[in-house]
Amino acid sequence: LDHQLSKLIEEMEEVKDAVYDHRLNPKPDSKWFLVCEMADVMFVMRQCLYKLGIDPADIDAIIGFKYARQKTRIKEAVA
């Protein structure tokens, strides 16, 4: 797990760099590079979740809750 968590930090730093690059100079290549780096983060996150004994359905439930909460906030801000 410790190795995977270190790898996750590394991959997230690479996503951060790809986000900056794409925002400064958006091109099809920079977009593709960003998407690939995001995929790397998601892959390592899944490995970490597996090592932590977390069911992917639990993560989906948390994401669903956060999505619904954000939609409510947006509706309240517009009203």
mmCIF file of N, CA and C in Angstrom:
data_model
loop_
_atom_site.group_PDB
_atom_site.id
_atom_site.type_symbol
_atom_site.label_atom_id
_atom_site.label_comp_id
_atom_site.label_asym_id
_atom_site.label_seq_id
_atom_site.Cartn_x
_atom_site.Cartn_y
_atom_site.Cartn_z
ATOM 1 N N LEU A 1 0.832 -1.197 0.000
ATOM 2 C CA LEU A 1 0.000 0.000 0.000
ATOM 3 C C LEU A 1 0.874 1.257 0.000
ATOM 4 N N ASP A 2 1.935 1.257 0.798
ATOM 5 C CA ASP A 2 2.787 2.438 0.882
ATOM 6 C C ASP A 2 3.369 2.788 -0.484
ATOM 7 N N HIS A 3 3.784 1.782 -1.229
ATOM 8 C CA HIS A 3 4.326 2.017 -2.574
ATOM 9 C C HIS A 3 3.263 2.635 -3.478
ATOM 10 N N GLN A 4 2.055 2.101 -3.418
ATOM 11 C CA GLN A 4 0.981 2.611 -4.267
ATOM 12 C C GLN A 4 0.606 4.038 -3.881
ATOM 13 N N LEU A 5 0.616 4.360 -2.604
ATOM 14 C CA LEU A 5 0.309 5.721 -2.174
ATOM 15 C C LEU A 5 1.379 6.699 -2.665
ATOM 16 N N SER A 6 2.628 6.276 -2.633
ATOM 17 C CA SER A 6 3.706 7.116 -3.182
ATOM 18 C C SER A 6 3.518 7.307 -4.676
ATOM 19 N N LYS A 7 3.144 6.242 -5.352
ATOM 20 C CA LYS A 7 2.888 6.315 -6.793
ATOM 21 C C LYS A 7 1.716 7.251 -7.077
ATOM 22 N N LEU A 8 0.706 7.221 -6.227
ATOM 23 C CA LEU A 8 -0.451 8.097 -6.398
ATOM 24 C C LEU A 8 -0.043 9.569 -6.315
ATOM 25 N N ILE A 9 0.801 9.898 -5.368
ATOM 26 C CA ILE A 9 1.299 11.278 -5.250
ATOM 27 C C ILE A 9 2.026 11.673 -6.532
ATOM 28 N N GLU A 10 2.871 10.799 -7.016
ATOM 29 C CA GLU A 10 3.615 11.062 -8.246
ATOM 30 C C GLU A 10 2.677 11.299 -9.430
ATOM 31 N N GLU A 11 1.688 10.443 -9.562
ATOM 32 C CA GLU A 11 0.749 10.567 -10.681
ATOM 33 C C GLU A 11 -0.094 11.835 -10.565
ATOM 34 N N MET A 12 -0.478 12.209 -9.345
ATOM 35 C CA MET A 12 -1.258 13.430 -9.171
ATOM 36 C C MET A 12 -0.433 14.665 -9.521
ATOM 37 N N GLU A 13 0.846 14.636 -9.227
ATOM 38 C CA GLU A 13 1.713 15.747 -9.619
ATOM 39 C C GLU A 13 1.788 15.851 -11.139
ATOM 40 N N GLU A 14 1.811 14.708 -11.807
ATOM 41 C CA GLU A 14 1.839 14.712 -13.268
ATOM 42 C C GLU A 14 0.530 15.263 -13.845
ATOM 43 N N VAL A 15 -0.598 14.957 -13.205
ATOM 44 C CA VAL A 15 -1.879 15.520 -13.646
ATOM 45 C C VAL A 15 -1.860 17.034 -13.459
ATOM 46 N N LYS A 16 -1.368 17.480 -12.318
ATOM 47 C CA LYS A 16 -1.298 18.920 -12.058
ATOM 48 C C LYS A 16 -0.512 19.615 -13.169
ATOM 49 N N ASP A 17 0.629 19.073 -13.531
ATOM 50 C CA ASP A 17 1.439 19.665 -14.591
ATOM 51 C C ASP A 17 0.697 19.654 -15.922
ATOM 52 N N ALA A 18 0.010 18.565 -16.214
ATOM 53 C CA ALA A 18 -0.733 18.457 -17.471
ATOM 54 C C ALA A 18 -1.890 19.453 -17.507
ATOM 55 N N VAL A 19 -2.531 19.687 -16.366
ATOM 56 C CA VAL A 19 -3.618 20.677 -16.289
ATOM 57 C C VAL A 19 -3.055 22.065 -16.591
ATOM 58 N N TYR A 20 -1.955 22.411 -15.943
ATOM 59 C CA TYR A 20 -1.345 23.720 -16.198
ATOM 60 C C TYR A 20 -0.979 23.880 -17.672
ATOM 61 N N ASP A 21 -0.333 22.875 -18.234
ATOM 62 C CA ASP A 21 0.070 22.941 -19.636
ATOM 63 C C ASP A 21 -1.128 23.127 -20.559
ATOM 64 N N HIS A 22 -2.185 22.361 -20.311
ATOM 65 C CA HIS A 22 -3.354 22.444 -21.185
ATOM 66 C C HIS A 22 -4.067 23.787 -21.031
ATOM 67 N N ARG A 23 -4.123 24.306 -19.831
ATOM 68 C CA ARG A 23 -4.784 25.599 -19.628
ATOM 69 C C ARG A 23 -4.008 26.733 -20.285
ATOM 70 N N LEU A 24 -2.690 26.639 -20.264
ATOM 71 C CA LEU A 24 -1.868 27.682 -20.866
ATOM 72 C C LEU A 24 -1.853 27.618 -22.383
ATOM 73 N N ASN A 25 -1.920 26.411 -22.913
ATOM 74 C CA ASN A 25 -1.810 26.252 -24.362
ATOM 75 C C ASN A 25 -2.665 25.062 -24.809
ATOM 76 N N PRO A 26 -3.998 25.236 -24.813
ATOM 77 C CA PRO A 26 -4.873 24.110 -25.145
ATOM 78 C C PRO A 26 -4.747 23.691 -26.609
ATOM 79 N N LYS A 27 -4.369 22.458 -26.780
ATOM 80 C CA LYS A 27 -4.239 21.853 -28.109
ATOM 81 C C LYS A 27 -4.725 20.416 -28.000
ATOM 82 N N PRO A 28 -5.025 19.788 -29.131
ATOM 83 C CA PRO A 28 -5.434 18.379 -29.066
ATOM 84 C C PRO A 28 -4.395 17.490 -28.369
ATOM 85 N N ASP A 29 -3.123 17.756 -28.599
ATOM 86 C CA ASP A 29 -2.083 16.940 -27.955
ATOM 87 C C ASP A 29 -2.061 17.141 -26.440
ATOM 88 N N SER A 30 -2.225 18.400 -26.002
ATOM 89 C CA SER A 30 -2.200 18.655 -24.562
ATOM 90 C C SER A 30 -3.441 18.058 -23.892
ATOM 91 N N LYS A 31 -4.556 18.086 -24.607
ATOM 92 C CA LYS A 31 -5.782 17.473 -24.083
ATOM 93 C C LYS A 31 -5.594 15.969 -23.924
ATOM 94 N N TRP A 32 -5.041 15.328 -24.935
ATOM 95 C CA TRP A 32 -4.826 13.883 -24.879
ATOM 96 C C TRP A 32 -3.858 13.522 -23.762
ATOM 97 N N PHE A 33 -2.795 14.314 -23.616
ATOM 98 C CA PHE A 33 -1.824 14.067 -22.550
ATOM 99 C C PHE A 33 -2.497 14.183 -21.187
ATOM 100 N N LEU A 34 -3.355 15.196 -21.016
ATOM 101 C CA LEU A 34 -4.087 15.377 -19.764
ATOM 102 C C LEU A 34 -4.987 14.178 -19.479
ATOM 103 N N VAL A 35 -5.711 13.730 -20.479
ATOM 104 C CA VAL A 35 -6.607 12.587 -20.304
ATOM 105 C C VAL A 35 -5.811 11.342 -19.917
ATOM 106 N N CYS A 36 -4.672 11.134 -20.555
ATOM 107 C CA CYS A 36 -3.835 9.974 -20.222
ATOM 108 C C CYS A 36 -3.315 10.054 -18.791
ATOM 109 N N GLU A 37 -2.936 11.235 -18.359
ATOM 110 C CA GLU A 37 -2.469 11.391 -16.986
ATOM 111 C C GLU A 37 -3.604 11.176 -15.991
ATOM 112 N N MET A 38 -4.804 11.630 -16.337
ATOM 113 C CA MET A 38 -5.963 11.375 -15.481
ATOM 114 C C MET A 38 -6.220 9.874 -15.374
ATOM 115 N N ALA A 39 -6.088 9.172 -16.486
ATOM 116 C CA ALA A 39 -6.288 7.720 -16.473
ATOM 117 C C ALA A 39 -5.271 7.050 -15.559
ATOM 118 N N ASP A 40 -4.032 7.533 -15.586
ATOM 119 C CA ASP A 40 -3.007 6.973 -14.698
ATOM 120 C C ASP A 40 -3.401 7.144 -13.239
ATOM 121 N N VAL A 41 -3.907 8.335 -12.895
ATOM 122 C CA VAL A 41 -4.324 8.590 -11.511
ATOM 123 C C VAL A 41 -5.470 7.660 -11.127
ATOM 124 N N MET A 42 -6.438 7.534 -12.014
ATOM 125 C CA MET A 42 -7.584 6.673 -11.711
ATOM 126 C C MET A 42 -7.153 5.217 -11.531
ATOM 127 N N PHE A 43 -6.211 4.779 -12.353
ATOM 128 C CA PHE A 43 -5.719 3.412 -12.252
ATOM 129 C C PHE A 43 -5.031 3.169 -10.904
ATOM 130 N N VAL A 44 -4.157 4.087 -10.510
ATOM 131 C CA VAL A 44 -3.450 3.923 -9.235
ATOM 132 C C VAL A 44 -4.418 4.076 -8.062
ATOM 133 N N MET A 45 -5.413 4.967 -8.194
ATOM 134 C CA MET A 45 -6.418 5.091 -7.133
ATOM 135 C C MET A 45 -7.149 3.764 -6.934
ATOM 136 N N ARG A 46 -7.504 3.134 -8.033
ATOM 137 C CA ARG A 46 -8.184 1.836 -7.917
ATOM 138 C C ARG A 46 -7.301 0.805 -7.224
ATOM 139 N N GLN A 47 -6.019 0.840 -7.522
ATOM 140 C CA GLN A 47 -5.096 -0.077 -6.836
ATOM 141 C C GLN A 47 -5.071 0.220 -5.335
ATOM 142 N N CYS A 48 -5.039 1.499 -4.985
ATOM 143 C CA CYS A 48 -5.030 1.883 -3.572
ATOM 144 C C CYS A 48 -6.318 1.456 -2.880
ATOM 145 N N LEU A 49 -7.438 1.670 -3.541
ATOM 146 C CA LEU A 49 -8.717 1.258 -2.958
ATOM 147 C C LEU A 49 -8.745 -0.248 -2.724
ATOM 148 N N TYR A 50 -8.220 -1.000 -3.681
ATOM 149 C CA TYR A 50 -8.163 -2.454 -3.535
ATOM 150 C C TYR A 50 -7.318 -2.826 -2.316
ATOM 151 N N LYS A 51 -6.153 -2.192 -2.202
ATOM 152 C CA LYS A 51 -5.260 -2.489 -1.069
ATOM 153 C C LYS A 51 -5.881 -2.071 0.264
ATOM 154 N N LEU A 52 -6.734 -1.034 0.222
ATOM 155 C CA LEU A 52 -7.415 -0.578 1.442
ATOM 156 C C LEU A 52 -8.669 -1.387 1.751
ATOM 157 N N GLY A 53 -9.034 -2.281 0.851
ATOM 158 C CA GLY A 53 -10.210 -3.113 1.068
ATOM 159 C C GLY A 53 -11.512 -2.355 0.866
ATOM 160 N N ILE A 54 -11.503 -1.356 -0.023
ATOM 161 C CA ILE A 54 -12.687 -0.542 -0.272
ATOM 162 C C ILE A 54 -13.386 -1.046 -1.527
ATOM 163 N N ASP A 55 -14.671 -1.265 -1.423
ATOM 164 C CA ASP A 55 -15.482 -1.707 -2.550
ATOM 165 C C ASP A 55 -15.720 -0.521 -3.485
ATOM 166 N N PRO A 56 -15.487 -0.680 -4.790
ATOM 167 C CA PRO A 56 -15.742 0.424 -5.728
ATOM 168 C C PRO A 56 -17.166 0.977 -5.636
ATOM 169 N N ALA A 57 -18.125 0.149 -5.267
ATOM 170 C CA ALA A 57 -19.508 0.620 -5.117
ATOM 171 C C ALA A 57 -19.615 1.657 -3.994
ATOM 172 N N ASP A 58 -18.790 1.524 -2.965
ATOM 173 C CA ASP A 58 -18.784 2.513 -1.883
ATOM 174 C C ASP A 58 -18.311 3.870 -2.397
ATOM 175 N N ILE A 59 -17.302 3.853 -3.248
ATOM 176 C CA ILE A 59 -16.802 5.097 -3.840
ATOM 177 C C ILE A 59 -17.870 5.710 -4.734
ATOM 178 N N ASP A 60 -18.533 4.875 -5.527
ATOM 179 C CA ASP A 60 -19.610 5.375 -6.391
ATOM 180 C C ASP A 60 -20.710 6.038 -5.567
ATOM 181 N N ALA A 61 -21.022 5.474 -4.413
ATOM 182 C CA ALA A 61 -22.053 6.055 -3.547
ATOM 183 C C ALA A 61 -21.610 7.419 -3.020
ATOM 184 N N ILE A 62 -20.351 7.541 -2.638
ATOM 185 C CA ILE A 62 -19.835 8.823 -2.150
ATOM 186 C C ILE A 62 -19.870 9.862 -3.266
ATOM 187 N N ILE A 63 -19.460 9.462 -4.468
ATOM 188 C CA ILE A 63 -19.482 10.372 -5.609
ATOM 189 C C ILE A 63 -20.920 10.806 -5.899
ATOM 190 N N GLY A 64 -21.859 9.876 -5.857
ATOM 191 C CA GLY A 64 -23.263 10.209 -6.081
ATOM 192 C C GLY A 64 -23.776 11.208 -5.067
ATOM 193 N N PHE A 65 -23.401 11.020 -3.798
ATOM 194 C CA PHE A 65 -23.807 11.954 -2.749
ATOM 195 C C PHE A 65 -23.242 13.341 -3.018
ATOM 196 N N LYS A 66 -21.960 13.413 -3.356
ATOM 197 C CA LYS A 66 -21.320 14.706 -3.608
ATOM 198 C C LYS A 66 -21.902 15.385 -4.845
ATOM 199 N N TYR A 67 -22.236 14.598 -5.845
ATOM 200 C CA TYR A 67 -22.847 15.139 -7.056
ATOM 201 C C TYR A 67 -24.206 15.766 -6.742
ATOM 202 N N ALA A 68 -25.018 15.040 -5.993
ATOM 203 C CA ALA A 68 -26.339 15.550 -5.623
ATOM 204 C C ALA A 68 -26.220 16.805 -4.765
ATOM 205 N N ARG A 69 -25.292 16.814 -3.850
ATOM 206 C CA ARG A 69 -25.079 17.982 -2.991
ATOM 207 C C ARG A 69 -24.666 19.194 -3.822
ATOM 208 N N GLN A 70 -23.792 18.978 -4.786
ATOM 209 C CA GLN A 70 -23.343 20.093 -5.627
ATOM 210 C C GLN A 70 -24.480 20.632 -6.492
ATOM 211 N N LYS A 71 -25.314 19.738 -7.018
ATOM 212 C CA LYS A 71 -26.471 20.186 -7.794
ATOM 213 C C LYS A 71 -27.392 21.051 -6.945
ATOM 214 N N THR A 72 -27.580 20.667 -5.691
ATOM 215 C CA THR A 72 -28.415 21.450 -4.785
ATOM 216 C C THR A 72 -27.808 22.822 -4.546
ATOM 217 N N ARG A 73 -26.514 22.861 -4.348
ATOM 218 C CA ARG A 73 -25.833 24.147 -4.129
ATOM 219 C C ARG A 73 -25.968 25.061 -5.324
ATOM 220 N N ILE A 74 -25.844 24.494 -6.521
ATOM 221 C CA ILE A 74 -25.958 25.290 -7.738
ATOM 222 C C ILE A 74 -27.370 25.849 -7.868
ATOM 223 N N LYS A 75 -28.379 25.002 -7.622
ATOM 224 C CA LYS A 75 -29.767 25.460 -7.691
ATOM 225 C C LYS A 75 -30.036 26.570 -6.687
ATOM 226 N N GLU A 76 -29.493 26.442 -5.481
ATOM 227 C CA GLU A 76 -29.690 27.455 -4.446
ATOM 228 C C GLU A 76 -28.988 28.759 -4.817
ATOM 229 N N ALA A 77 -27.846 28.671 -5.466
ATOM 230 C CA ALA A 77 -27.092 29.867 -5.849
ATOM 231 C C ALA A 77 -27.820 30.630 -6.964
ATOM 232 N N VAL A 78 -28.509 29.908 -7.834
ATOM 233 C CA VAL A 78 -29.232 30.524 -8.936
ATOM 234 C C VAL A 78 -30.515 31.179 -8.444
ATOM 235 N N ALA A 79 -31.126 30.578 -7.447
ATOM 236 C CA ALA A 79 -32.415 31.074 -6.945
ATOM 237 C C ALA A 79 -32.302 32.375 -6.201
#
